[in-house]
Coordinates of C-alpha atoms and ligand atoms in Angstrom, one line a residue:
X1 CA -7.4 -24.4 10.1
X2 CA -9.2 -21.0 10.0
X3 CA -9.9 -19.2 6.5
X4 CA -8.3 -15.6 6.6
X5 CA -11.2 -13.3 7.0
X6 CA -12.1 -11.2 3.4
X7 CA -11.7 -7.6 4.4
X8 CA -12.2 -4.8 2.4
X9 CA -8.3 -4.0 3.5
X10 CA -7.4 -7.7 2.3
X11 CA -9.2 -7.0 -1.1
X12 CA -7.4 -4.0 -1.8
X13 CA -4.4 -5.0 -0.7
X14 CA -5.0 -8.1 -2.8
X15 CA -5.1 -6.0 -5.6
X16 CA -9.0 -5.7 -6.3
X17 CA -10.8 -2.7 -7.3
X18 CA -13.4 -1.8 -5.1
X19 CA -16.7 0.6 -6.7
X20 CA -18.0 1.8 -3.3
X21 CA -21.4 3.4 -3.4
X22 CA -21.9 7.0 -1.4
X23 CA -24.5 7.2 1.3
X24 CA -26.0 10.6 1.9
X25 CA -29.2 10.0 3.3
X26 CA -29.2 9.2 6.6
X27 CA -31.5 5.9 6.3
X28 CA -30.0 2.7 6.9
X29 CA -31.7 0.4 4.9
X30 CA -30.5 2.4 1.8
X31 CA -27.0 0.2 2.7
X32 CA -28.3 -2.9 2.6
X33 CA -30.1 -1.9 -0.7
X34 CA -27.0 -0.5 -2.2
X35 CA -24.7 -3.8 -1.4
X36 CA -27.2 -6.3 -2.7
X37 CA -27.4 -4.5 -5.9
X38 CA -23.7 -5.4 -6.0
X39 CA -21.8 -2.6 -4.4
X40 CA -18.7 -4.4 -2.5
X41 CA -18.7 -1.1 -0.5
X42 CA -20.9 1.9 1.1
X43 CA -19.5 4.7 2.1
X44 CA -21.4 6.4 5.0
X45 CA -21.3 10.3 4.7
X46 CA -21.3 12.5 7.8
X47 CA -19.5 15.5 6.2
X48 CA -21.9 16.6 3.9
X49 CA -24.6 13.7 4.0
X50 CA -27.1 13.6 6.3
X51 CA -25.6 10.8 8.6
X52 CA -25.0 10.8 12.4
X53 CA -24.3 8.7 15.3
X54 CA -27.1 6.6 15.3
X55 CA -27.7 6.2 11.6
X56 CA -24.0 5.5 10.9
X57 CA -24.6 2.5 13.3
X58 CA -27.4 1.2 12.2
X59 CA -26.2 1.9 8.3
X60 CA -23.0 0.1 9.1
X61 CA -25.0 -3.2 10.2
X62 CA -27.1 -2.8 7.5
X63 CA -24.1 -2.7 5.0
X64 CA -22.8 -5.9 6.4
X65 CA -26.4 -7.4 6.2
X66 CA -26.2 -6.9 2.3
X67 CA -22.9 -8.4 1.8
X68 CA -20.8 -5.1 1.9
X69 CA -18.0 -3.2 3.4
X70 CA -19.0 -0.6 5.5
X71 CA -16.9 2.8 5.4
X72 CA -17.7 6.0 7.1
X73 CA -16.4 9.6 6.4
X74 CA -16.4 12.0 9.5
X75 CA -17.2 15.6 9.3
X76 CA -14.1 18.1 9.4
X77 CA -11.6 17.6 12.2
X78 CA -14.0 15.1 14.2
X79 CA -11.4 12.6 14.9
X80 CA -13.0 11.1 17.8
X81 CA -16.4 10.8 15.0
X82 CA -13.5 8.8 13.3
X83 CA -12.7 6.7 16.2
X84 CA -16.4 5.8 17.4
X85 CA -17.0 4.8 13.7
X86 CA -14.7 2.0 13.9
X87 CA -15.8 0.9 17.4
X88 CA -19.4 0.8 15.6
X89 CA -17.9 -1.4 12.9
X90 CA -16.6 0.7 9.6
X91 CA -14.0 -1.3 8.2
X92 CA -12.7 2.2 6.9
X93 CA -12.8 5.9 7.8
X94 CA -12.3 8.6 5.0
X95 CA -11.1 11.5 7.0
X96 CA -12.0 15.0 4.9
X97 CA -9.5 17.4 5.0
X98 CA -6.0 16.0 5.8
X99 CA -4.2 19.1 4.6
X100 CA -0.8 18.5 6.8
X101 CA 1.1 15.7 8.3
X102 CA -0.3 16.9 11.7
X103 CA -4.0 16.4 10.4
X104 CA -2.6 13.3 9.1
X105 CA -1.3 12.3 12.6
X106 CA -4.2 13.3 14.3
X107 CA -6.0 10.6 11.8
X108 CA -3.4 7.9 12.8
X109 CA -4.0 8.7 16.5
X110 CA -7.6 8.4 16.3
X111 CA -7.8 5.3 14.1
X112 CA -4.9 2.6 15.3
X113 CA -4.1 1.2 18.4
X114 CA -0.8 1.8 20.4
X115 CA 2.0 2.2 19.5
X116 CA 1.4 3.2 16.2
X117 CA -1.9 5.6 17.5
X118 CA -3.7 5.9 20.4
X119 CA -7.4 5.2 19.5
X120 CA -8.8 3.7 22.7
X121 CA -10.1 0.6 23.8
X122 CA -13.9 -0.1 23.1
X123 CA -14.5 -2.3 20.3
X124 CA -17.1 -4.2 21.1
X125 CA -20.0 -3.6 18.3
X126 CA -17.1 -4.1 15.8
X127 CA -15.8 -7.1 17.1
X128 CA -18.7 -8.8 17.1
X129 CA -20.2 -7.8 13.8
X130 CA -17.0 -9.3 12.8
X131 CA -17.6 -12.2 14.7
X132 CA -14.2 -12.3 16.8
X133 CA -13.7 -12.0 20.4
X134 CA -12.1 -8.8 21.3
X135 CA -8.8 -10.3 21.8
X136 CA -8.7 -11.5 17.9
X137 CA -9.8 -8.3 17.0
X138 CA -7.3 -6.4 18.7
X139 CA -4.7 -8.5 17.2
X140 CA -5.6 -7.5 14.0
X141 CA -7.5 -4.3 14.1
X142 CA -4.6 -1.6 13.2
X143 CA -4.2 -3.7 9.8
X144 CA -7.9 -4.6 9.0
X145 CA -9.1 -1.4 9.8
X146 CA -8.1 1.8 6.9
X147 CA -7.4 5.0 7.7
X148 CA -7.8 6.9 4.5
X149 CA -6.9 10.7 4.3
X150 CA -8.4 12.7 1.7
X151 CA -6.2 15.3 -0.5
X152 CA -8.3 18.4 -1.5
X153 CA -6.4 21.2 -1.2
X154 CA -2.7 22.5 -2.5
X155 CA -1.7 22.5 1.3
X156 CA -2.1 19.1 1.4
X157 CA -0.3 18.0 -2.6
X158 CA 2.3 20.2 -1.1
X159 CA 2.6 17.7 2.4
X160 CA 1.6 14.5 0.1
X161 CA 4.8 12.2 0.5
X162 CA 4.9 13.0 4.3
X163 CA 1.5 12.2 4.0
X164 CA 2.1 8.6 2.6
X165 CA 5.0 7.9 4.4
X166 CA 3.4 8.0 8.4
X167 CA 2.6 4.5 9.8
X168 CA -0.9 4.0 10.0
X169 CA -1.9 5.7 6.8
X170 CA -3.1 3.1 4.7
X171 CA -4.1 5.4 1.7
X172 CA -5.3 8.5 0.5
X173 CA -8.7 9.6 -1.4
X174 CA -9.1 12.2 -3.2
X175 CA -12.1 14.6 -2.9
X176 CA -12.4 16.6 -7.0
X177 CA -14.2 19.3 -6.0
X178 CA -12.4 20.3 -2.8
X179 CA -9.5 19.8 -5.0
X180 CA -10.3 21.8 -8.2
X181 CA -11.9 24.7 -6.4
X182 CA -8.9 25.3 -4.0
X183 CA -6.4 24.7 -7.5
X184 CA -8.0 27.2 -9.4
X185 CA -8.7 29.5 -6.5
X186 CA -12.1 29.3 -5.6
X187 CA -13.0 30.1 -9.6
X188 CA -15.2 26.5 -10.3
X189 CA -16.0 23.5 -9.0
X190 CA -14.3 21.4 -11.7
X191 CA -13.3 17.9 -10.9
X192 CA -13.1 16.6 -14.7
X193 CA -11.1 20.1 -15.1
X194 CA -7.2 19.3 -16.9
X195 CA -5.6 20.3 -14.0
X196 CA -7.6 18.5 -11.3
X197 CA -7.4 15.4 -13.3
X198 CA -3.3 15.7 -13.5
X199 CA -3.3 16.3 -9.9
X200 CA -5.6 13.2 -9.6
X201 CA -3.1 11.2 -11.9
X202 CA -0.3 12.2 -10.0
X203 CA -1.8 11.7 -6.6
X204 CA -2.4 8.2 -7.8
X205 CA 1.3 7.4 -9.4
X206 CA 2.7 9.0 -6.0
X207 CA 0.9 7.0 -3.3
X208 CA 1.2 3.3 -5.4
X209 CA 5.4 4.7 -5.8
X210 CA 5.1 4.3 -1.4
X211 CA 3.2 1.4 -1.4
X212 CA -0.5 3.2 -0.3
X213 CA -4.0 2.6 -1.5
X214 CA -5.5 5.2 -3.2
X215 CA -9.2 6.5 -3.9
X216 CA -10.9 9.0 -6.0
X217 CA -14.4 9.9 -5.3
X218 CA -16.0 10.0 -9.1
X219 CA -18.9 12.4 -10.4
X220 CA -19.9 10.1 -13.3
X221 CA -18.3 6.9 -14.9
X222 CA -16.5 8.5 -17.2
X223 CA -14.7 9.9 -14.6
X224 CA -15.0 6.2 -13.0
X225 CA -13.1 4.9 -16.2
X226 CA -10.3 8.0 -16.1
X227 CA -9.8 7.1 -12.5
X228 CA -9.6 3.7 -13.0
X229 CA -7.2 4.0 -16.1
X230 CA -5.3 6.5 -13.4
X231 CA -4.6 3.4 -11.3
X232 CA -7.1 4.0 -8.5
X233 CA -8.1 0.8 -6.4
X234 CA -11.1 2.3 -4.9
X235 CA -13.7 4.4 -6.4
X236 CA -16.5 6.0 -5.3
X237 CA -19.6 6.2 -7.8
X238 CA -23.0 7.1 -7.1
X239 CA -24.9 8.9 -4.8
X240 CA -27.8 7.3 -3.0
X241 CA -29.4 10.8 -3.4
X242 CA -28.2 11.0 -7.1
X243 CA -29.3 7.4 -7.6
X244 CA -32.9 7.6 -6.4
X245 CA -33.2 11.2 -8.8
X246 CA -32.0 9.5 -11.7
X247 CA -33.6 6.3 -11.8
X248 CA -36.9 8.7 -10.8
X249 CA -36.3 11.2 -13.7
X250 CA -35.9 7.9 -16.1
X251 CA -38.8 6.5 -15.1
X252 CA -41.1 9.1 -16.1
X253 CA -39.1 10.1 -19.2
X254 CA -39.6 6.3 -20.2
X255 CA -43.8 6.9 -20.4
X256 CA -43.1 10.3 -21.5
X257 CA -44.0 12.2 -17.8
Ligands
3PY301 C1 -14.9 16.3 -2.9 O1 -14.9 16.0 -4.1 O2 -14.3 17.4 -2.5 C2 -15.4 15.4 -1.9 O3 -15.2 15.6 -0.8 C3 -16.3 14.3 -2.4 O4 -17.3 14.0 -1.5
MG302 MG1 -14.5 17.5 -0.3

């Protein structure tokens, strides 16, 4: 008898909480590093990180070489960026920007196989980093593989439940900034704001109510905490770029530098 592979779609769906780390700097190692200090998760950041083609592959093996699940967020609209990133092996794409249920469609296209999308054939660096052959992996790819979309904007709160309700969606994630800056009308950037966090609770209560996963990237762990008391499965916390600052700044504060 085979074991079921452990996916980061089969955790979630299992009911874990996942505290994915953010990768901004486009150097791969910084993966590995990040999932043996005990990330389950690193997400690989192409909107506004530093990432590209070839980093994003080589950060994705170096994920999996530190234990972790690889995830990958596309710039804006780049859904063939979302496709290649699962041939290269990310066990989830975070597309930025779903603001309709055509975006959203777009996103199912480029992520699962037909019928439900049409992301073409060519899995052959993912398939063996998950050591199958590519006719296991196809068997299973369009439910091992997550196609989050993330909710920033009014436009897309407004198209939400359409949102959750396509085929292929596994889950939203919600991006605070994007979200508080288009709520209050380009005013602030002010993801612990009240009415960013309601929208984030709400987000939340909607997409468990159809049976999605749901995300929140997090600016700091009390945010963490309110996103996790919110019912979020996956959380994003901590910035390699962040990270590296901090525990630099500390250091010298600590011998008074
Ligand atoms: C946002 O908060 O808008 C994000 O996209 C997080 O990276
Ligand atoms: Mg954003």
């Amino acid at each position: 008898m085979t074991t079921p592979r452990v996916t980061l779609a089969s955790r979630l769906r299992s009911g874990e909480t996942i505290v994915t780390a953010w990768s901004s700097l486009a150097v791969p190692i910084l993966g590995e590093l990040m999932a043996r200090a005990g990330y389950k998760a690193v997400a690989l950041d192409m909107q506004h990180g530093m990432h590209d083609v070839a980093s994003v592959r080589e950060g994705i093996l170096s994920v999996v070489a530190g234990g972790g699940h690889p995830m990958v967020r596309p710039p804006v609209d780049e859904f063939a960026t979302a496709s290649r990133a699962l041939d290269l092996g990310a066990e989830a794409v975070i597309m930025p920007m779903v603001n309709s249920v055509d975006d959203a469609l777009a996103l199912v296209a480029a992520t699962k196989y037909p019928p439900m999308g049409a992301r073409s054939w060519g899995p052959h660096r993912a398939a063996t980093l998950a050591g199958l052959q590519p006719p296991a992996y196809f068997s299973s790819a369009n439910a091992d593989t997550l196609a989050f979309a993330m909710i920033e904007t009014p436009a897309a709160l407004e198209a939400l439940d359409d949102i959750l309700a396509l085929d292929g969606i596994d889950g939203v994630f919600v991006g605070p900034a994007d979200l508080s800056l288009t709520l209050n009308n380009g005013t602030a950037v002010d993801p612990k704001g009240e009415a960013c966090l309601e929208a984030c609770a709400d987000i939340a209560r909607r997409a468990r109510a159809a049976g999605r996963l749901a995300g929140l990237f997090c600016i700091d762990a009390d945010h963490a905490r309110a996103g996790m008391a919110m019912g979020y499965p996956l959380l994003a916390l901590g910035i390699d770029v962040g990270l590296v600052t901090a525990g630099a700044m500390e250091m010298l504060k600590s011998i008074g530098e």
